[in-house]
CSV table of C-alpha atoms in Angstrom, one decimal:
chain,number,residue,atom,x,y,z
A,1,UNK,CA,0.0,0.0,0.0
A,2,UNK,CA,1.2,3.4,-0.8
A,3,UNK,CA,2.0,6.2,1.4
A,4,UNK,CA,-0.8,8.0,-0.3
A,5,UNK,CA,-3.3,5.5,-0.1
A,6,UNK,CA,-2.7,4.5,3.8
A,7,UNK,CA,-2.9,8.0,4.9
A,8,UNK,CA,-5.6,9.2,3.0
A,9,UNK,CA,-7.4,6.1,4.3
A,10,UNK,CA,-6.5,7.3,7.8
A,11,UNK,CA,-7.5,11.1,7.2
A,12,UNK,CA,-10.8,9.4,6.1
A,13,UNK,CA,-11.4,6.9,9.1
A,14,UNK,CA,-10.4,9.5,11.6
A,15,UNK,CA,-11.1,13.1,10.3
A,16,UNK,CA,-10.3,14.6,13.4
A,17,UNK,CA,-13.0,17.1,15.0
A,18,UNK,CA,-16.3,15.4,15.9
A,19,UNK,CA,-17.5,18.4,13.5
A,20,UNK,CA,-15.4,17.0,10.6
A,21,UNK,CA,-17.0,14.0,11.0
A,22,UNK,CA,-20.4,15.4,11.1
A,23,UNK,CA,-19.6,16.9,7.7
A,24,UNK,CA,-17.9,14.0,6.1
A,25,UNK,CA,-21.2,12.7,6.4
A,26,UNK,CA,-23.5,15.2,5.1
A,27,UNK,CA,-20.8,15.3,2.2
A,28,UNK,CA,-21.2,12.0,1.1
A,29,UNK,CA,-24.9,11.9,1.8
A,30,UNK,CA,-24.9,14.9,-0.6
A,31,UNK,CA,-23.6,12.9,-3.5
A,32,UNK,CA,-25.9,9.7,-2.8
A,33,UNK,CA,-28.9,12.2,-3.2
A,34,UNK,CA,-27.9,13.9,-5.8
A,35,UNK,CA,-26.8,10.9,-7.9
A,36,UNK,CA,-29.8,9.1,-7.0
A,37,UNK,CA,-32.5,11.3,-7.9
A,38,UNK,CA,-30.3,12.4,-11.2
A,39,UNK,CA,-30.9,8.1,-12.2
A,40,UNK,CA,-34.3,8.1,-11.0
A,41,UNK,CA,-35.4,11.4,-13.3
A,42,UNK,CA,-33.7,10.4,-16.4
A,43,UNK,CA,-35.2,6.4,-15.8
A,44,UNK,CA,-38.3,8.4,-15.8
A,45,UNK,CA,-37.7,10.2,-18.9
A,46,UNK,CA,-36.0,7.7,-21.2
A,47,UNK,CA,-39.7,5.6,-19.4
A,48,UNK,CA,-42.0,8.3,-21.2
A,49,UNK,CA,-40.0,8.4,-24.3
A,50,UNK,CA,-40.3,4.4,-25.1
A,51,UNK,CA,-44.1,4.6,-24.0
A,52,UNK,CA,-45.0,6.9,-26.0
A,53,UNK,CA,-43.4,5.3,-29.4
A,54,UNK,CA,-44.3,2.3,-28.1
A,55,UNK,CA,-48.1,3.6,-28.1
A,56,UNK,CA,-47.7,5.3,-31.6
A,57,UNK,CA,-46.4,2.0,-33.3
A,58,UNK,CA,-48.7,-0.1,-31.4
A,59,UNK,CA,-51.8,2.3,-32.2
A,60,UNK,CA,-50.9,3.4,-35.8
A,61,UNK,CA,-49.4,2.0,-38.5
A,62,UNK,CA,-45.4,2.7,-38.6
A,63,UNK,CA,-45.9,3.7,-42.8
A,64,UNK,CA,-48.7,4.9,-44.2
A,65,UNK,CA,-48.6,4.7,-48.1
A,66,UNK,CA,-51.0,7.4,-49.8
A,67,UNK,CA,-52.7,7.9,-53.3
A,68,UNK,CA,-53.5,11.7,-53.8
A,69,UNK,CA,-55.2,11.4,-56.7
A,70,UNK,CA,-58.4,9.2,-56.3
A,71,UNK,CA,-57.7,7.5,-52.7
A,72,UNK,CA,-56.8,4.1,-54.6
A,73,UNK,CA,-59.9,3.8,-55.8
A,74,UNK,CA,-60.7,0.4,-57.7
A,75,UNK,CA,-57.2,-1.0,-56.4
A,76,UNK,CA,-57.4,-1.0,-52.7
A,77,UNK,CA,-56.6,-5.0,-52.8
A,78,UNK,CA,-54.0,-4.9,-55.1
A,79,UNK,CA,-52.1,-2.3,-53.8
A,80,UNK,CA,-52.5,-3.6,-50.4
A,81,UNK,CA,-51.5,-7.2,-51.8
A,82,UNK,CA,-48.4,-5.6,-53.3
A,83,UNK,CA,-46.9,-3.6,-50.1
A,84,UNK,CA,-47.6,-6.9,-47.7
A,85,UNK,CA,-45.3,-8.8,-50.2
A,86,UNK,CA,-42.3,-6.2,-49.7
A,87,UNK,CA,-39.7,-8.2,-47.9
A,88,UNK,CA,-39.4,-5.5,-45.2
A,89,UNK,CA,-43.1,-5.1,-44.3
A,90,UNK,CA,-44.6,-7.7,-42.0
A,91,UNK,CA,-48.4,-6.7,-42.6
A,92,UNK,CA,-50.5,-4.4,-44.6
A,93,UNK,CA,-54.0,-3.1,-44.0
A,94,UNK,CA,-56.1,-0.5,-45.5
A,95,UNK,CA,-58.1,2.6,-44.0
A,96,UNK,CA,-60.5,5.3,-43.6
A,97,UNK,CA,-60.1,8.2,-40.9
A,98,UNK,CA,-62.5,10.7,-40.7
A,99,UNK,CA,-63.9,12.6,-38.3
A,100,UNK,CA,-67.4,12.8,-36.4
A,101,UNK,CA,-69.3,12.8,-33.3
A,102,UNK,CA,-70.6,9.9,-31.3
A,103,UNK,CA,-73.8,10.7,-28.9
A,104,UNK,CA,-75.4,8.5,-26.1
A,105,UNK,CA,-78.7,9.0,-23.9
A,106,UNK,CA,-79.6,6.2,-21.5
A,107,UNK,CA,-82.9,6.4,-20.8
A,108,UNK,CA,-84.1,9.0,-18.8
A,109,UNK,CA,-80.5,11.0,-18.5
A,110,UNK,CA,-79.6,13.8,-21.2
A,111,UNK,CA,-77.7,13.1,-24.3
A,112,UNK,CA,-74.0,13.4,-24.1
A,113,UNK,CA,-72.0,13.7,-27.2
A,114,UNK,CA,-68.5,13.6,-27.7
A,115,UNK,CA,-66.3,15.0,-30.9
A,116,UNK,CA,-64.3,11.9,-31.9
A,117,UNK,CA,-61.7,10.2,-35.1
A,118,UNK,CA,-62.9,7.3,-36.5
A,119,UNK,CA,-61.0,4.5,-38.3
A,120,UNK,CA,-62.6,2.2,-40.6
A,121,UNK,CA,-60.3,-0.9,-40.5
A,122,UNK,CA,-60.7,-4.8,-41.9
A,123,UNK,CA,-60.7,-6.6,-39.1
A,124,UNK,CA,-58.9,-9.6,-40.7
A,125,UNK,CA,-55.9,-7.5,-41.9
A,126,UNK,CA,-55.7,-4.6,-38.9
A,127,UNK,CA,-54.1,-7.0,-36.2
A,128,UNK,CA,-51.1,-7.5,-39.0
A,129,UNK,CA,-50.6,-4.0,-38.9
A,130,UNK,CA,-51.8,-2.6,-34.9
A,131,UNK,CA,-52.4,-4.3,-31.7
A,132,UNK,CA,-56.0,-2.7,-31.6
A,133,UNK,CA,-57.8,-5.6,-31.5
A,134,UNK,CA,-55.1,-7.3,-28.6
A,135,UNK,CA,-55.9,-4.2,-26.5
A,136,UNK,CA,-60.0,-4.1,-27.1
A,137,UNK,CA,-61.8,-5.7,-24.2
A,138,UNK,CA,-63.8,-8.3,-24.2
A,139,UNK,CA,-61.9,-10.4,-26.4
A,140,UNK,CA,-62.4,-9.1,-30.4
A,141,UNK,CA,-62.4,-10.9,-33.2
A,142,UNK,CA,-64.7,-9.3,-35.6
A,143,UNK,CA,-67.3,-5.8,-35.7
A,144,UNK,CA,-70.3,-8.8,-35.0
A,145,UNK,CA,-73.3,-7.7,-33.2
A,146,UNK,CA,-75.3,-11.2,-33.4
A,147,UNK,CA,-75.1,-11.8,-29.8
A,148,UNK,CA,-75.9,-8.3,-28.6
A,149,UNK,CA,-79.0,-7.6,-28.1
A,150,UNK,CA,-81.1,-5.6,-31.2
A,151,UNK,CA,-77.8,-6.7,-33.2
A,152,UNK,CA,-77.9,-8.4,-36.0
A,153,UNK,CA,-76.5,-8.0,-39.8
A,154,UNK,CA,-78.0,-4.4,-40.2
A,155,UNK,CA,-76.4,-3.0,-37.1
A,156,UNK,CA,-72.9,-2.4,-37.0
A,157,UNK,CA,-70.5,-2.8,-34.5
A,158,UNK,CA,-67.7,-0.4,-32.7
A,159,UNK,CA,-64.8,-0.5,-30.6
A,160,UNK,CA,-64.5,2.9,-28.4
A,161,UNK,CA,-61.6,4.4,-26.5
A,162,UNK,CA,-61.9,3.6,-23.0
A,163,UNK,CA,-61.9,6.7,-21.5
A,164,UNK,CA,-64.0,8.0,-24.8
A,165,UNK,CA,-66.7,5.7,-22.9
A,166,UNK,CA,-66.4,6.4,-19.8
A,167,UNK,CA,-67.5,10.3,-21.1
A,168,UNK,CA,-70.6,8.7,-22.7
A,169,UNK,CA,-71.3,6.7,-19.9
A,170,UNK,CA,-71.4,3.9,-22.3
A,171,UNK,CA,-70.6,-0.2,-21.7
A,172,UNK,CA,-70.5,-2.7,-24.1
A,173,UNK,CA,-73.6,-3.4,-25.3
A,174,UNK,CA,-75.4,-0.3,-25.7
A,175,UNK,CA,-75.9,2.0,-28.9
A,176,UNK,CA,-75.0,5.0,-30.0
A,177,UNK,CA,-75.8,6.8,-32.7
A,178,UNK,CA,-72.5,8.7,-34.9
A,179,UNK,CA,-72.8,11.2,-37.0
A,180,UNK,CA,-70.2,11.5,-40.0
A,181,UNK,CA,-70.0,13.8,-42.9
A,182,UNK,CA,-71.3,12.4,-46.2
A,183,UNK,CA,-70.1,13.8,-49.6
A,184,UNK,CA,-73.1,14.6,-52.0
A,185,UNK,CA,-71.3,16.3,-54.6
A,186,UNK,CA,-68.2,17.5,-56.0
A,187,UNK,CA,-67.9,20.5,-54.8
A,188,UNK,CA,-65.9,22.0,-51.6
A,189,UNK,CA,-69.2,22.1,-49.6
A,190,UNK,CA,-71.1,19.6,-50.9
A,191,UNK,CA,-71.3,17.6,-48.1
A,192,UNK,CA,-74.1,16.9,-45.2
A,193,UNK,CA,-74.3,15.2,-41.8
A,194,UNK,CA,-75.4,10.8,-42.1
A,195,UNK,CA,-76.3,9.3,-38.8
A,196,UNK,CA,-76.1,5.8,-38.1
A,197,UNK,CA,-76.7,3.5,-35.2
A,198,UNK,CA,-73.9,1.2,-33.9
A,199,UNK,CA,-73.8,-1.4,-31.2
A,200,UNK,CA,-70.3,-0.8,-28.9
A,201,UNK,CA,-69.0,-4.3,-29.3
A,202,UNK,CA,-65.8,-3.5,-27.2
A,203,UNK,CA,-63.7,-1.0,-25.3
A,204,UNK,CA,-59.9,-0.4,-26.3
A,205,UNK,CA,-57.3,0.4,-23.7
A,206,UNK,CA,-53.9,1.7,-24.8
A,207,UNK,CA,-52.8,3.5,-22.5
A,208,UNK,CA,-52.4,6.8,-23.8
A,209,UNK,CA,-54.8,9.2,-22.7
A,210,UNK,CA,-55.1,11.4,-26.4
A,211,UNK,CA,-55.8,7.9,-28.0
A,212,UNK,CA,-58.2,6.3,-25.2
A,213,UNK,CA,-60.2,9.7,-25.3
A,214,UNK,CA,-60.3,10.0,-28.9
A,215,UNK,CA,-60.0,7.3,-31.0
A,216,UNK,CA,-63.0,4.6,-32.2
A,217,UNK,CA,-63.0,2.2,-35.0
A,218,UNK,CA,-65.5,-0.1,-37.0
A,219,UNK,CA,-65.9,-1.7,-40.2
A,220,UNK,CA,-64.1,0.1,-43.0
A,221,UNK,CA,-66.6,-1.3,-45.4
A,222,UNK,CA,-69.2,0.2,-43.5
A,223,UNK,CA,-67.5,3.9,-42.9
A,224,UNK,CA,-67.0,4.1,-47.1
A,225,UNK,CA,-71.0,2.8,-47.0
A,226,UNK,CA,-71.9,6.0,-44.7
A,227,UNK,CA,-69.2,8.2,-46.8
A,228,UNK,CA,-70.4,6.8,-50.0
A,229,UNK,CA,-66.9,6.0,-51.3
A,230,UNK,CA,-64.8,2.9,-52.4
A,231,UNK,CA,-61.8,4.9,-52.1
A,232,UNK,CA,-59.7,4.6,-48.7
A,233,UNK,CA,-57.5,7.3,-46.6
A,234,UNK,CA,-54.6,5.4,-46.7
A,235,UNK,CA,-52.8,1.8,-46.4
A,236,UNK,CA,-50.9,1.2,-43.5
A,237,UNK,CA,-48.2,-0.7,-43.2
A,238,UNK,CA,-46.1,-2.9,-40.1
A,239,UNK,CA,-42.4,-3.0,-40.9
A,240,UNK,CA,-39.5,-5.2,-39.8
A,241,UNK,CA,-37.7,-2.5,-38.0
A,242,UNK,CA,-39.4,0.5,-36.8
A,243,UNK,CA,-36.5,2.9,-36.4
A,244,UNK,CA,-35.8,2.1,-40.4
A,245,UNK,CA,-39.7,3.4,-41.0
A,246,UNK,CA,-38.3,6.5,-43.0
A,247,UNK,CA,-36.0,4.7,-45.3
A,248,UNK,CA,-38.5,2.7,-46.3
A,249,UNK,CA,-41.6,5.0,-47.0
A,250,UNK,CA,-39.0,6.7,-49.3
A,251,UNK,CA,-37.8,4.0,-50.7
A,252,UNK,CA,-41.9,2.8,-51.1
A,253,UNK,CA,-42.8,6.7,-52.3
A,254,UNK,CA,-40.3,6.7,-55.1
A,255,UNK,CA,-40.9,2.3,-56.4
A,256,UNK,CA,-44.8,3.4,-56.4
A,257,UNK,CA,-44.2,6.8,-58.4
A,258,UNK,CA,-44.2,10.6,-56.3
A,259,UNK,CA,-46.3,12.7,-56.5
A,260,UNK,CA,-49.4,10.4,-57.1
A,261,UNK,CA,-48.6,8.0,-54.1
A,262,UNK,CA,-46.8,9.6,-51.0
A,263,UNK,CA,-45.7,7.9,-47.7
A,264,UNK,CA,-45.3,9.1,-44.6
A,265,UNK,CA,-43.7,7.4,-41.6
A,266,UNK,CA,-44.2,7.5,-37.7
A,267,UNK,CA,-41.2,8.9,-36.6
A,268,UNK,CA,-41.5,12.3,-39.5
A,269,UNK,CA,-44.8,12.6,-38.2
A,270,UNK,CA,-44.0,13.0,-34.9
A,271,UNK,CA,-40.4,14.8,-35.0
A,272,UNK,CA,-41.4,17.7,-32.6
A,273,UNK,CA,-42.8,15.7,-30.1
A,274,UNK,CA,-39.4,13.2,-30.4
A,275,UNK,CA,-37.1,16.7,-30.2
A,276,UNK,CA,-39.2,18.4,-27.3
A,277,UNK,CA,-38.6,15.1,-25.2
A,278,UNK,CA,-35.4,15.0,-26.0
A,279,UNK,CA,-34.4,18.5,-25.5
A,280,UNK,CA,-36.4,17.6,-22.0
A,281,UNK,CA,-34.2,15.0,-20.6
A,282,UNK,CA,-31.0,16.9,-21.5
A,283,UNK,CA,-32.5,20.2,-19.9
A,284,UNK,CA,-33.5,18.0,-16.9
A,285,UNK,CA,-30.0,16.6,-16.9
A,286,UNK,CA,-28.3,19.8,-16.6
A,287,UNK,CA,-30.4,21.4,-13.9
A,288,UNK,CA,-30.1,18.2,-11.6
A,289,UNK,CA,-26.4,18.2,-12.1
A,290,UNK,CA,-26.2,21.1,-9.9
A,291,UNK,CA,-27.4,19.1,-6.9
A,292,UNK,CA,-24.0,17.1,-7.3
A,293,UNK,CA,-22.1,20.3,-7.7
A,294,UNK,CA,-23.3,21.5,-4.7
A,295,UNK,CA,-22.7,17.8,-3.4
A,296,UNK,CA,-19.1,18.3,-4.7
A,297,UNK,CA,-18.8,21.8,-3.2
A,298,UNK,CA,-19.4,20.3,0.3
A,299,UNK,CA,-16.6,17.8,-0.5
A,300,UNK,CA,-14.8,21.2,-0.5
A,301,UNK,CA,-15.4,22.7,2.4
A,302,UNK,CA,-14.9,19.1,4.1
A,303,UNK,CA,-11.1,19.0,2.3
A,304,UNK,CA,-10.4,22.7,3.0
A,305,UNK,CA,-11.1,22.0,7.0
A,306,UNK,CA,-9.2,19.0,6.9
A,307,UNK,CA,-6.4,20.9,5.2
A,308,UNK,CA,-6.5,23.5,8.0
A,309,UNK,CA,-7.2,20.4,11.2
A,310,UNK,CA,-4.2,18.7,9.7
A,311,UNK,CA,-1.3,21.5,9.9
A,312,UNK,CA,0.7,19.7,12.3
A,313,UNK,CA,0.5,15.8,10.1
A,314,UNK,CA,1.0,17.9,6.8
A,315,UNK,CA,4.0,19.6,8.3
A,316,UNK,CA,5.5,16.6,9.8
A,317,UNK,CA,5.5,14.6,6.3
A,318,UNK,CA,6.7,17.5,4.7
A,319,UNK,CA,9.7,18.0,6.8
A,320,UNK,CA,10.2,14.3,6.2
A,321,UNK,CA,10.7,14.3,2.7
A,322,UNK,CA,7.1,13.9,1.4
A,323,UNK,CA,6.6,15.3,-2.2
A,324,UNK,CA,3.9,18.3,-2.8
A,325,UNK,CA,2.7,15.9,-5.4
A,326,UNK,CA,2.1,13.6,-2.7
A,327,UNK,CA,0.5,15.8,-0.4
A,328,UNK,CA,-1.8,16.8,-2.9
A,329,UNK,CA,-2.1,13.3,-4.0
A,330,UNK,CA,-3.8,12.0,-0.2
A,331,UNK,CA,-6.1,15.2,-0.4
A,332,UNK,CA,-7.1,14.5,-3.9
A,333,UNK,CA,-7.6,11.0,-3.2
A,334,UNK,CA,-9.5,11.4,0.5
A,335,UNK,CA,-11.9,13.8,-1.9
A,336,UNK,CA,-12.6,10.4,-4.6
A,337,UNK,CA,-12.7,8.6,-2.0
A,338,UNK,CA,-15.9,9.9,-0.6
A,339,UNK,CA,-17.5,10.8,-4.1
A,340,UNK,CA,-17.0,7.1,-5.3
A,341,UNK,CA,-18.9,6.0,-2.0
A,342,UNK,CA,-21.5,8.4,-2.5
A,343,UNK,CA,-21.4,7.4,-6.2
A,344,UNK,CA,-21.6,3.7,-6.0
A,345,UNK,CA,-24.5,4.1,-2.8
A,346,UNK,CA,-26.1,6.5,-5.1
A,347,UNK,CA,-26.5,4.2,-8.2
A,348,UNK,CA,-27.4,1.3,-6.2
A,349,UNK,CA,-30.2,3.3,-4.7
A,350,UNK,CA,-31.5,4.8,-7.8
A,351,UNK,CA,-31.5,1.7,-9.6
A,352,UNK,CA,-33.3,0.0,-6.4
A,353,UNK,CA,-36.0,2.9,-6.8
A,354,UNK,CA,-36.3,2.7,-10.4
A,355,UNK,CA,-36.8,-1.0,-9.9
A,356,UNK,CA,-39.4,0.0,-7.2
A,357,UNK,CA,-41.7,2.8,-9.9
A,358,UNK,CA,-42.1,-0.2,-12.3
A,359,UNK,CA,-43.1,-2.3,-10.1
A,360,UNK,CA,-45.4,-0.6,-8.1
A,361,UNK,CA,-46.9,1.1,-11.2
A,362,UNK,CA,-47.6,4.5,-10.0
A,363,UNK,CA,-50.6,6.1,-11.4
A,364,UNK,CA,-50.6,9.3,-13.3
A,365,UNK,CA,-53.6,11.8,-14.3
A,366,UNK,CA,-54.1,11.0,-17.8
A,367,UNK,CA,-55.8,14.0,-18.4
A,368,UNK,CA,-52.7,15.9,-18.4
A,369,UNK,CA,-49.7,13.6,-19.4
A,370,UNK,CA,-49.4,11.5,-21.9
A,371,UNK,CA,-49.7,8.4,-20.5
A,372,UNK,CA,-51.3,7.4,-17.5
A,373,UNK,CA,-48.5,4.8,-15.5
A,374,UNK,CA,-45.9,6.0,-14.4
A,375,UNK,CA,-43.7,4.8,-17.1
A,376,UNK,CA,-39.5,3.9,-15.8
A,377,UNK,CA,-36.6,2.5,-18.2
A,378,UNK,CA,-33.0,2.6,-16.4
A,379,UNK,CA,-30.1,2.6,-18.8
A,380,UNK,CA,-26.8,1.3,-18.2
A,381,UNK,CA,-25.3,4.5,-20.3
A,382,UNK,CA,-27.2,6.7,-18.0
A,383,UNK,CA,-26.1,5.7,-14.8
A,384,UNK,CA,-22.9,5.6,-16.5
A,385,UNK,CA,-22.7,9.0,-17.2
A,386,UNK,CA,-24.3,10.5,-14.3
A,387,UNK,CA,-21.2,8.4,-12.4
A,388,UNK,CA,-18.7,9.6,-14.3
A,389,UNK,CA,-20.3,13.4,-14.4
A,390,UNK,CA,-20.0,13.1,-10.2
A,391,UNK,CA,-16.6,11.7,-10.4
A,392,UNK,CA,-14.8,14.1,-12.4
A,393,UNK,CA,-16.8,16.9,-10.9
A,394,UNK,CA,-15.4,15.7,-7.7
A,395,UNK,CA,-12.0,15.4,-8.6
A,396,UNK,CA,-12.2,18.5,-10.6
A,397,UNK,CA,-13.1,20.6,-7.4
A,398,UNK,CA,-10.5,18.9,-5.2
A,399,UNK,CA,-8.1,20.1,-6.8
A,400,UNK,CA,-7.9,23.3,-4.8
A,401,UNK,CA,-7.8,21.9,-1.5
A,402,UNK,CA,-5.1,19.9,-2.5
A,403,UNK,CA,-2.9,22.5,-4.0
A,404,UNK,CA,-3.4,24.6,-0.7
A,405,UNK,CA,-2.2,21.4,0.8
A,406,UNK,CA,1.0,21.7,-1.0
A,407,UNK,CA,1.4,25.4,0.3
A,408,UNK,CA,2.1,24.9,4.0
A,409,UNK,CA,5.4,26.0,4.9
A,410,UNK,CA,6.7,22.6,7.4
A,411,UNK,CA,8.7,25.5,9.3
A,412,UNK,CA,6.0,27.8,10.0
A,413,UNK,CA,3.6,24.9,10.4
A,414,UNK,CA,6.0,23.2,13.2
A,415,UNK,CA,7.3,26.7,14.8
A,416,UNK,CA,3.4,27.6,15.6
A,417,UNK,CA,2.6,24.1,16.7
């Protein structure tokens, strides 16, 4: 063992003053905070980031091929046929999106009516392309409403957001009547409002609150019927690799022929949201980093008092032979030696608390976030950076107390002592 090491490990075990030791603690206790709740926030963050795509890709499909001339009118099936049998698309679906308002009075109440998006999907190809129907409760298989009561073939079924349905006080089971615009000319106006029962067949659940309160879906034979069209929005598509979703709408925009087809991807649709979050994390990043500066600036004060407690043993080595670069070193090292505690404590914890979130499953108002669990993903390059921030912080700041260390005149030291 070094001369360094053993006395900075001494310096350390007995700091002198029962006030030094008082503050050794609250030094280190500094740094487990701060590193702690610095790996809890950005677990938190990097959480919301991966829930939200996660909802997007789950919810919507991940390339959306369009045709802006007639809306692939008289080849919906071929075109769809085609794009499912590109080798990097795992499943291809077409759609209709429009938007309407869905009303419900049970009787005796008032009539409440609700402003809503509604998707006209095939329920055989949609689950290639979404996991709506794996998140619709009870189990879905089809827009059916033979076994609902005043179903049958003339009554068409619907899925509804959850939270949509909680606002209507509806359940599955009862009817509702939307109301949809129906073109009935060729003009910009030409167009009037088409009511038509449905039977709710099922609620959907996924999680995200702009989705749950918004979104409902039903037969996209039956939304062209009420829209008197064959033509669709849109075909959307599933790919292999969701992070390569640009790449290949542009690859699929210029093989089908730009401008009459155009394809658009999750990610370009939702580049502001993507940039705000991240600009969020880094922002959040910085300002927490200040609690370990002030973590580090107590490691400080702690050296600077230990520099001043410890004349007499800094004067005594000195006038021994030690080196300045050596009496530096043991302050230098007595300073790391407390950050890497507090470091190593500190990650521990905020992993052990991250760990705790996603289990627990905190609840969040969905109303105003985006999601409504708290949503936690700890990274390994996070809490590797937010260590190695707090270390070289730490041994950045030291450095002062050491070189005053190194200043101490033995003579002057040993005449006063």
């Amino acid at each position: 063992m070094s001369l360094v090491t053993h006395i900075s490990g001494r310096f350390l075990r007995t700091p002198g003053s029962r006030l030094l030791s008082l503050i050794t603690i609250f030094a280190g206790v500094g740094v487990i905070l701060g590193v702690m709740v610095l790996d809890v926030t950005l677990a938190v963050m990097n959480g919301f980031r991966d829930q939200v795509q996660m909802t997007f890709v789950e919810n919507m499909p991940m390339v959306t091929v369009l045709n802006r001339q007639n809306g692939f009118a008289g080849e919906v099936d071929s075109m769809t046929t085609r794009l499912a049998a590109d080798p990097e698309v795992l499943g291809a679906a077409p759609f209709q999106r429009v938007e309407g308002l869905v009303s419900y009075s049970r009787l005796g109440g008032r009539e409440r009516t609700q402003t809503m998006v509604l998707w006209g999907i095939d329920p055989e190809l949609q689950p290639g392309v979404t996991r709506v129907a794996e998140l619709a409760y009870p189990d879905f298989t089809d827009f059916s409403t033979d076994d609902f009561k005043g179903g049958g073939p003339g009554v068409p079924g619907l899925l509804l957001g959850s939270v949509l349905a909680g606002q209507l006080n509806v359940f599955v089971g009862d009817k509702v009547a939307v109301h949809l615009p129906r073109r009935m000319g060729t003009g910009t106006l030409d167009f009037e409002a088409e009511t038509r029962e449905f039977i709710v067949v099922g609620l959907v659940k996924s999680g995200m609150y702009d989705f749950d309160t918004t979104f409902a879906w039903a037969e996209l034979g039956v939304v062209q019927e009420i829209r008197a069209t064959e033509s669709v929005v849109g075909i959307g598509l599933k790919v292999r690799d969701m992070r390569k979703a640009p790449l290949i709408a542009d690859r699929l925009e210029h093989e089908l022929g730009f401008p009459r087809y155009h394809a658009t991807d999750w990610i370009s649709m939702n580049t502001e949201l993507f940039k705000w979050m991240q600009y969020e994390k880094l922002l959040m990043f910085l300002l927490l980093t200040f609690l370990i500066v002030i973590a580090s600036l107590n490691v400080v004060a702690l050296l600077v008092m230990m520099v001043r407690d410890r004349r007499r043993e800094i004067g005594v080595l000195m006038s021994l032979g030690a080196e300045p670069g050596q009496i530096a070193g043991i302050f230098l090292r007595l300073g790391l030696s407390i950050s890497l505690t507090g470091t190593l404590v500190g990650t521990v914890l905020g992993y052990l608390v991250t760990l705790a979130l996603d289990r627990i499953g905190y609840e969040l108002p969905g109303d105003v976030l985006f999601v409504e669990v708290l949503p936690v993903h700890a990274k390994l390059g996070d809490f590797a950076l937010v260590a190695g921030v707090t270390l070289g912080l730490s041994a950045l700041v030291s450095l002062l107390p050491a070189f005053l260390a190194t200043r101490q005149s033995p003579v002057e030291v040993l005449r006063h002592e």
